[in-house]
PDB file of C-alpha atoms in Angstrom:
ATOM      1  CA  MET A1324      -0.057  -0.075   0.088  1.00 58.00           C
ATOM      2  CA  THR A1325       3.041   2.363   0.823  1.00 76.00           C
ATOM      3  CA  GLN A1326       4.275   1.955  -2.364  1.00 75.00           C
ATOM      4  CA  MET A1327       1.450   2.274  -4.355  1.00 75.00           C
ATOM      5  CA  MET A1328       0.996   5.836  -2.261  1.00 81.00           C
ATOM      6  CA  GLU A1329       4.191   6.925  -3.382  1.00 86.00           C
ATOM      7  CA  CYS A1330       3.779   5.601  -7.291  1.00 87.00           C
ATOM      8  CA  ASP A1331       0.402   7.805  -7.033  1.00 89.00           C
ATOM      9  CA  GLU A1332       1.844  10.593  -5.436  1.00 93.00           C
ATOM     10  CA  ARG A1333       4.895  10.909  -8.292  1.00 93.00           C
ATOM     11  CA  LEU A1334       2.336  10.151 -11.055  1.00 95.00           C
ATOM     12  CA  ASN A1335       0.102  12.876  -9.668  1.00 95.00           C
ATOM     13  CA  ALA A1336       3.245  15.262  -9.782  1.00 96.00           C
ATOM     14  CA  ILE A1337       4.107  14.333 -13.130  1.00 97.00           C
ATOM     15  CA  GLN A1338       0.659  14.805 -14.764  1.00 97.00           C
ATOM     16  CA  ASP A1339       0.273  18.207 -12.934  1.00 97.00           C
ATOM     17  CA  LYS A1340       3.704  19.385 -14.701  1.00 97.00           C
ATOM     18  CA  ILE A1341       2.384  18.136 -17.833  1.00 98.00           C
ATOM     19  CA  VAL A1342      -0.909  20.474 -17.362  1.00 98.00           C
ATOM     20  CA  LYS A1343       1.097  23.419 -16.652  1.00 98.00           C
ATOM     21  CA  ALA A1344       3.260  22.654 -19.584  1.00 97.00           C
ATOM     22  CA  ALA A1345       0.595  22.102 -21.987  1.00 98.00           C
ATOM     23  CA  LYS A1346      -1.221  25.439 -20.630  1.00 97.00           C
ATOM     24  CA  LEU A1347       1.887  27.506 -21.569  1.00 97.00           C
ATOM     25  CA  ALA A1348       1.991  26.035 -25.112  1.00 96.00           C
ATOM     26  CA  GLN A1349      -2.060  26.644 -25.468  1.00 97.00           C
ATOM     27  CA  ARG A1350      -2.593  22.996 -25.669  1.00 97.00           C
ATOM     28  CA  GLU A1351      -4.810  20.463 -24.434  1.00 97.00           C
ATOM     29  CA  ALA A1352      -3.309  18.274 -21.681  1.00 96.00           C
ATOM     30  CA  GLU A1353      -5.001  15.312 -22.765  1.00 97.00           C
ATOM     31  CA  ASP A1354      -3.375  15.533 -26.080  1.00 97.00           C
ATOM     32  CA  VAL A1355      -0.161  14.574 -24.313  1.00 98.00           C
ATOM     33  CA  ARG A1356       0.537  10.946 -23.419  1.00 98.00           C
ATOM     34  CA  LEU A1357       2.609   9.796 -20.312  1.00 98.00           C
ATOM     35  CA  MET A1358       4.919   6.573 -20.737  1.00 98.00           C
ATOM     36  CA  ALA A1359       5.942   5.094 -17.838  1.00 98.00           C
ATOM     37  CA  ILE A1360       9.755   3.792 -18.708  1.00 97.00           C
ATOM     38  CA  SER A1361       9.986   0.193 -16.852  1.00 96.00           C
ATOM     39  CA  LYS A1362      13.366  -0.902 -18.270  1.00 95.00           C
ATOM     40  CA  THR A1363      15.326  -2.484 -15.679  1.00 94.00           C
ATOM     41  CA  ARG A1364      12.291  -2.389 -13.274  1.00 95.00           C
ATOM     42  CA  SER A1365      11.149  -5.954 -12.256  1.00 94.00           C
ATOM     43  CA  ALA A1366       7.420  -6.920 -12.278  1.00 95.00           C
ATOM     44  CA  ASP A1367       7.060  -6.199  -8.341  1.00 93.00           C
ATOM     45  CA  GLU A1368       8.218  -2.722  -8.912  1.00 93.00           C
ATOM     46  CA  ILE A1369       5.824  -1.741 -11.903  1.00 95.00           C
ATOM     47  CA  ARG A1370       2.853  -3.468 -10.498  1.00 94.00           C
ATOM     48  CA  PRO A1371       2.346  -0.857  -7.873  1.00 93.00           C
ATOM     49  CA  LEU A1372       2.023   1.857 -10.711  1.00 94.00           C
ATOM     50  CA  LEU A1373      -0.065  -0.458 -12.457  1.00 95.00           C
ATOM     51  CA  ASP A1374      -2.451  -0.269  -9.559  1.00 93.00           C
ATOM     52  CA  THR A1375      -2.659   3.358  -9.746  1.00 93.00           C
ATOM     53  CA  GLY A1376      -4.652   2.625 -13.014  1.00 95.00           C
ATOM     54  CA  HIS A1377      -1.608   3.799 -15.337  1.00 96.00           C
ATOM     55  CA  ARG A1378      -1.681   1.875 -18.533  1.00 98.00           C
ATOM     56  CA  LEU A1379       1.122   2.987 -20.862  1.00 98.00           C
ATOM     57  CA  TYR A1380       4.599   1.710 -20.625  1.00 98.00           C
ATOM     58  CA  GLY A1381       7.998   1.822 -22.365  1.00 98.00           C
ATOM     59  CA  GLU A1382      10.765  -0.818 -22.235  1.00 98.00           C
ATOM     60  CA  ASN A1383      14.239  -0.874 -24.167  1.00 97.00           C
ATOM     61  CA  ARG A1384      14.694  -4.163 -24.659  1.00 97.00           C
ATOM     62  CA  VAL A1385      12.719  -7.163 -26.145  1.00 98.00           C
ATOM     63  CA  GLN A1386      14.143  -9.815 -24.217  1.00 97.00           C
ATOM     64  CA  GLU A1387      13.607  -7.942 -20.878  1.00 97.00           C
ATOM     65  CA  ALA A1388      10.142  -7.140 -21.700  1.00 98.00           C
ATOM     66  CA  ALA A1389       9.472 -10.748 -22.594  1.00 97.00           C
ATOM     67  CA  THR A1390      10.168 -11.767 -19.284  1.00 97.00           C
ATOM     68  CA  LYS A1391       7.955  -9.661 -17.431  1.00 96.00           C
ATOM     69  CA  TRP A1392       4.579  -8.405 -19.338  1.00 98.00           C
ATOM     70  CA  PRO A1393       3.066 -11.242 -20.429  1.00 97.00           C
ATOM     71  CA  ALA A1394       2.242 -12.241 -17.065  1.00 96.00           C
ATOM     72  CA  LEU A1395       1.481  -8.539 -16.148  1.00 97.00           C
ATOM     73  CA  ARG A1396      -0.990  -8.308 -19.222  1.00 96.00           C
ATOM     74  CA  GLU A1397      -2.897 -11.423 -17.469  1.00 96.00           C
ATOM     75  CA  GLU A1398      -3.537  -8.986 -14.313  1.00 95.00           C
ATOM     76  CA  PHE A1399      -3.720  -5.906 -16.202  1.00 96.00           C
ATOM     77  CA  SER A1400      -5.430  -6.642 -19.767  1.00 95.00           C
ATOM     78  CA  ASP A1401      -5.872  -3.314 -20.759  1.00 97.00           C
ATOM     79  CA  VAL A1402      -2.418  -2.261 -20.570  1.00 98.00           C
ATOM     80  CA  ALA A1403      -0.117  -0.890 -23.676  1.00 98.00           C
ATOM     81  CA  VAL A1404       3.394  -1.464 -23.787  1.00 98.00           C
ATOM     82  CA  HIS A1405       5.696   0.120 -26.591  1.00 98.00           C
ATOM     83  CA  LEU A1406       9.269  -0.579 -27.573  1.00 98.00           C
ATOM     84  CA  VAL A1407      11.637   2.683 -27.363  1.00 98.00           C
ATOM     85  CA  GLY A1408      14.889   1.059 -27.489  1.00 96.00           C
ATOM     86  CA  GLN A1409      17.101  -0.120 -30.445  1.00 95.00           C
ATOM     87  CA  LEU A1410      15.553  -3.249 -32.365  1.00 97.00           C
ATOM     88  CA  GLN A1411      17.485  -5.792 -33.928  1.00 97.00           C
ATOM     89  CA  SER A1412      16.231  -6.920 -37.018  1.00 97.00           C
ATOM     90  CA  ASN A1413      16.388 -10.529 -35.688  1.00 98.00           C
ATOM     91  CA  LYS A1414      14.105  -9.724 -33.056  1.00 98.00           C
ATOM     92  CA  ALA A1415      11.059  -8.277 -35.033  1.00 98.00           C
ATOM     93  CA  GLU A1416       8.766 -11.240 -35.025  1.00 98.00           C
ATOM     94  CA  GLU A1417       8.905 -11.121 -31.359  1.00 98.00           C
ATOM     95  CA  ALA A1418       8.819  -7.449 -30.939  1.00 98.00           C
ATOM     96  CA  VAL A1419       5.399  -7.268 -33.097  1.00 98.00           C
ATOM     97  CA  GLN A1420       3.990 -10.074 -30.941  1.00 97.00           C
ATOM     98  CA  LEU A1421       4.970  -8.470 -27.909  1.00 98.00           C
ATOM     99  CA  PHE A1422       4.380  -4.665 -28.210  1.00 98.00           C
ATOM    100  CA  ASP A1423       1.812  -2.685 -29.223  1.00 98.00           C
ATOM    101  CA  ALA A1424       4.000   0.162 -30.982  1.00 98.00           C
ATOM    102  CA  ILE A1425       7.679   0.700 -31.569  1.00 98.00           C
ATOM    103  CA  HIS A1426       9.354   3.763 -31.310  1.00 98.00           C
ATOM    104  CA  SER A1427      12.682   2.709 -32.964  1.00 97.00           C
ATOM    105  CA  LEU A1428      12.169   2.398 -36.724  1.00 98.00           C
ATOM    106  CA  ASP A1429      15.730   3.785 -38.250  1.00 97.00           C
ATOM    107  CA  ARG A1430      16.632   1.960 -41.433  1.00 97.00           C
ATOM    108  CA  PRO A1431      15.732   0.085 -44.437  1.00 97.00           C
ATOM    109  CA  SER A1432      16.803  -3.464 -43.253  1.00 97.00           C
ATOM    110  CA  LEU A1433      14.552  -3.057 -40.149  1.00 98.00           C
ATOM    111  CA  VAL A1434      11.304  -1.924 -42.195  1.00 98.00           C
ATOM    112  CA  LYS A1435      11.883  -5.126 -44.098  1.00 98.00           C
ATOM    113  CA  ALA A1436      12.113  -7.247 -40.935  1.00 98.00           C
ATOM    114  CA  LEU A1437       9.090  -5.992 -39.645  1.00 98.00           C
ATOM    115  CA  ALA A1438       6.856  -6.038 -42.732  1.00 98.00           C
ATOM    116  CA  LYS A1439       7.633  -9.662 -42.769  1.00 98.00           C
ATOM    117  CA  ALA A1440       7.000 -10.350 -39.177  1.00 98.00           C
ATOM    118  CA  MET A1441       3.591  -8.263 -39.418  1.00 98.00           C
ATOM    119  CA  ASP A1442       2.431 -10.078 -42.642  1.00 97.00           C
ATOM    120  CA  LYS A1443       3.475 -13.380 -41.232  1.00 98.00           C
ATOM    121  CA  LEU A1444       1.609 -12.746 -37.805  1.00 98.00           C
ATOM    122  CA  ASN A1445      -1.135 -10.934 -39.534  1.00 97.00           C
ATOM    123  CA  ARG A1446      -0.560  -7.893 -37.064  1.00 97.00           C
ATOM    124  CA  ARG A1447      -0.157  -4.508 -37.696  1.00 97.00           C
ATOM    125  CA  ILE A1448       1.608  -2.364 -34.965  1.00 97.00           C
ATOM    126  CA  PRO A1449       2.095   1.351 -35.432  1.00 98.00           C
ATOM    127  CA  CYS A1450       5.392   2.610 -35.707  1.00 98.00           C
ATOM    128  CA  PHE A1451       7.719   6.023 -35.080  1.00 98.00           C
ATOM    129  CA  VAL A1452      10.638   6.681 -36.950  1.00 98.00           C
ATOM    130  CA  GLN A1453      13.499   7.481 -34.889  1.00 98.00           C
ATOM    131  CA  VAL A1454      15.567  10.078 -35.620  1.00 98.00           C
ATOM    132  CA  ASN A1455      19.393  10.699 -35.068  1.00 97.00           C
ATOM    133  CA  ILE A1456      18.480  14.601 -34.189  1.00 97.00           C
ATOM    134  CA  GLY A1457      21.992  15.535 -32.713  1.00 95.00           C
ATOM    135  CA  GLU A1458      23.756  13.384 -35.656  1.00 94.00           C
ATOM    136  CA  GLU A1459      25.616  11.555 -33.008  1.00 92.00           C
ATOM    137  CA  SER A1460      27.467   8.457 -34.245  1.00 86.00           C
ATOM    138  CA  GLN A1461      27.269   6.463 -30.959  1.00 86.00           C
ATOM    139  CA  LYS A1462      23.272   6.763 -31.119  1.00 88.00           C
ATOM    140  CA  GLY A1463      20.947   4.780 -32.958  1.00 88.00           C
ATOM    141  CA  GLY A1464      18.420   6.625 -35.450  1.00 95.00           C
ATOM    142  CA  CYS A1465      17.766   7.603 -39.002  1.00 97.00           C
ATOM    143  CA  ALA A1466      19.842  10.377 -40.298  1.00 97.00           C
ATOM    144  CA  ILE A1467      17.975  14.084 -40.775  1.00 97.00           C
ATOM    145  CA  ASP A1468      18.153  13.610 -44.381  1.00 97.00           C
ATOM    146  CA  ASP A1469      17.109  10.319 -44.849  1.00 97.00           C
ATOM    147  CA  VAL A1470      13.728  10.582 -43.128  1.00 97.00           C
ATOM    148  CA  SER A1471      11.535  11.107 -46.009  1.00 97.00           C
ATOM    149  CA  GLY A1472      13.111   8.102 -47.990  1.00 97.00           C
ATOM    150  CA  LEU A1473      12.771   5.726 -44.566  1.00 98.00           C
ATOM    151  CA  LEU A1474       9.174   6.950 -44.402  1.00 98.00           C
ATOM    152  CA  GLU A1475       8.447   6.217 -48.271  1.00 97.00           C
ATOM    153  CA  SER A1476       9.546   2.569 -47.902  1.00 98.00           C
ATOM    154  CA  ALA A1477       7.859   1.877 -44.636  1.00 98.00           C
ATOM    155  CA  ARG A1478       4.810   3.290 -46.127  1.00 96.00           C
ATOM    156  CA  SER A1479       5.316   1.279 -49.244  1.00 97.00           C
ATOM    157  CA  ALA A1480       5.766  -2.003 -46.913  1.00 97.00           C
ATOM    158  CA  GLY A1481       2.297  -1.771 -45.330  1.00 97.00           C
ATOM    159  CA  ILE A1482       3.947  -0.110 -42.343  1.00 98.00           C
ATOM    160  CA  GLU A1483       2.029   2.517 -40.618  1.00 97.00           C
ATOM    161  CA  VAL A1484       4.213   5.288 -39.186  1.00 98.00           C
ATOM    162  CA  VAL A1485       2.346   7.602 -37.146  1.00 98.00           C
ATOM    163  CA  GLY A1486       5.173  10.020 -36.002  1.00 98.00           C
ATOM    164  CA  LEU A1487       8.731  10.592 -35.399  1.00 98.00           C
ATOM    165  CA  MET A1488      10.980   9.806 -32.090  1.00 98.00           C
ATOM    166  CA  CYS A1489      14.083  11.541 -30.674  1.00 97.00           C
ATOM    167  CA  VAL A1490      16.614  11.345 -27.987  1.00 96.00           C
ATOM    168  CA  PRO A1491      18.192  14.805 -27.963  1.00 95.00           C
ATOM    169  CA  PRO A1492      22.424  14.860 -27.118  1.00 94.00           C
ATOM    170  CA  THR A1493      22.798  15.196 -23.194  1.00 91.00           C
ATOM    171  CA  GLY A1494      24.713  18.227 -21.774  1.00 89.00           C
ATOM    172  CA  ILE A1495      23.206  20.861 -24.546  1.00 92.00           C
ATOM    173  CA  HIS A1496      19.651  22.354 -23.683  1.00 93.00           C
ATOM    174  CA  PRO A1497      17.313  20.005 -25.915  1.00 96.00           C
ATOM    175  CA  ALA A1498      14.576  22.487 -27.356  1.00 97.00           C
ATOM    176  CA  PRO A1499      16.099  23.489 -30.489  1.00 97.00           C
ATOM    177  CA  TYR A1500      16.432  19.799 -31.310  1.00 98.00           C
ATOM    178  CA  PHE A1501      12.486  19.427 -30.087  1.00 98.00           C
ATOM    179  CA  ALA A1502      11.781  22.157 -32.421  1.00 98.00           C
ATOM    180  CA  LEU A1503      13.682  20.275 -35.282  1.00 98.00           C
ATOM    181  CA  LEU A1504      11.945  17.067 -34.818  1.00 98.00           C
ATOM    182  CA  ALA A1505       8.377  18.921 -34.611  1.00 98.00           C
ATOM    183  CA  LYS A1506       9.264  20.571 -37.938  1.00 98.00           C
ATOM    184  CA  LEU A1507      10.217  17.350 -39.362  1.00 98.00           C
ATOM    185  CA  ALA A1508       7.027  15.638 -38.428  1.00 98.00           C
ATOM    186  CA  LYS A1509       4.908  18.497 -39.502  1.00 98.00           C
ATOM    187  CA  ASP A1510       6.654  18.276 -43.140  1.00 97.00           C
ATOM    188  CA  ASN A1511       6.178  14.533 -43.439  1.00 97.00           C
ATOM    189  CA  GLY A1512       2.545  15.059 -42.490  1.00 97.00           C
ATOM    190  CA  LEU A1513       3.002  12.888 -39.298  1.00 98.00           C
ATOM    191  CA  PRO A1514       0.883  13.702 -36.243  1.00 97.00           C
ATOM    192  CA  GLU A1515       2.831  12.403 -33.364  1.00 98.00           C
ATOM    193  CA  LEU A1516       6.011  13.209 -31.568  1.00 98.00           C
ATOM    194  CA  SER A1517       7.609  10.839 -28.996  1.00 98.00           C
ATOM    195  CA  MET A1518      10.157  13.212 -27.252  1.00 98.00           C
ATOM    196  CA  GLY A1519      11.020  14.345 -23.664  1.00 96.00           C
ATOM    197  CA  MET A1520      12.228  12.115 -20.720  1.00 95.00           C
ATOM    198  CA  SER A1521      12.367  12.831 -17.011  1.00 91.00           C
ATOM    199  CA  GLY A1522      14.753  16.006 -17.226  1.00 91.00           C
ATOM    200  CA  ASP A1523      13.096  17.709 -20.117  1.00 95.00           C
ATOM    201  CA  PHE A1524       9.277  16.760 -21.098  1.00 97.00           C
ATOM    202  CA  GLU A1525       8.008  19.753 -19.893  1.00 97.00           C
ATOM    203  CA  SER A1526      10.314  21.702 -22.839  1.00 97.00           C
ATOM    204  CA  ALA A1527       9.164  18.830 -25.260  1.00 98.00           C
ATOM    205  CA  ILE A1528       5.391  19.489 -24.475  1.00 98.00           C
ATOM    206  CA  LYS A1529       5.734  23.190 -25.075  1.00 97.00           C
ATOM    207  CA  LEU A1530       7.381  22.281 -28.592  1.00 98.00           C
ATOM    208  CA  GLY A1531       4.484  19.657 -29.456  1.00 98.00           C
ATOM    209  CA  ALA A1532       5.267  16.492 -27.945  1.00 98.00           C
ATOM    210  CA  THR A1533       2.216  13.769 -27.884  1.00 98.00           C
ATOM    211  CA  TYR A1534       4.470  11.126 -26.105  1.00 98.00           C
ATOM    212  CA  VAL A1535       6.725  11.775 -23.108  1.00 98.00           C
ATOM    213  CA  ARG A1536       9.009   8.898 -21.980  1.00 98.00           C
ATOM    214  CA  VAL A1537       9.417   9.154 -17.906  1.00 97.00           C
ATOM    215  CA  GLY A1538      11.244   6.582 -15.749  1.00 94.00           C
ATOM    216  CA  THR A1539      12.956   7.736 -12.935  1.00 90.00           C
ATOM    217  CA  ALA A1540      10.834  10.446 -11.892  1.00 90.00           C
ATOM    218  CA  LEU A1541       7.868   7.919 -11.727  1.00 92.00           C
ATOM    219  CA  PHE A1542       9.742   5.219 -10.157  1.00 89.00           C
ATOM    220  CA  GLY A1543      12.463   6.858  -8.254  1.00 81.00           C
ATOM    221  CA  PRO A1544      16.093   6.171  -8.285  1.00 77.00           C
ATOM    222  CA  ARG A1545      17.132   2.902  -9.392  1.00 73.00           C
ATOM    223  CA  ALA A1546      19.008   0.431  -6.914  1.00 68.00           C
TER     224      ALA A1546
END
């Protein structure tokens, strides 16, 4: 019960910040979805937040998610779990089975693998193209100049691309990167923006985020 109360307090605090940021941007708070990033969290750590009624979660790895979410879905059948981490092409079929959306489509080979998996399983799930918005060699993501081409390939393969995702460089104010992602999405007719994490989600909301990905601020420090 104490864990649930602590989760509820943290959830309410984040939701209050979302409301305030949306108001400053003259947006509706309901247009921003809060994704609880549950990577490295055990089922026992996730359950108190589920008990509060929160139903949208994000995971970084297929294998880790597979150890937790099938059992949790038996208890909470209305939960949605999105993949926000890099996806290897050989894990595409497992990802299509397990997740409700994928935020890390970033290369033609993954387009082919996901399309093949969706056809085989007869299951279509929405995807976001991840953009390497800071042009960082150590990060995944599609190059900015390649976004339109990758979108065309995905659509031709029957994949529904609903938006763009990014992880801005650390140690630099993220607002210009969020603004650039928003412009790329608008130029390509995409309605969704997956951007903003625990330390910068308010800035992301002011610049158009429709999904914010929050972990530590919801679950507390990792052990």
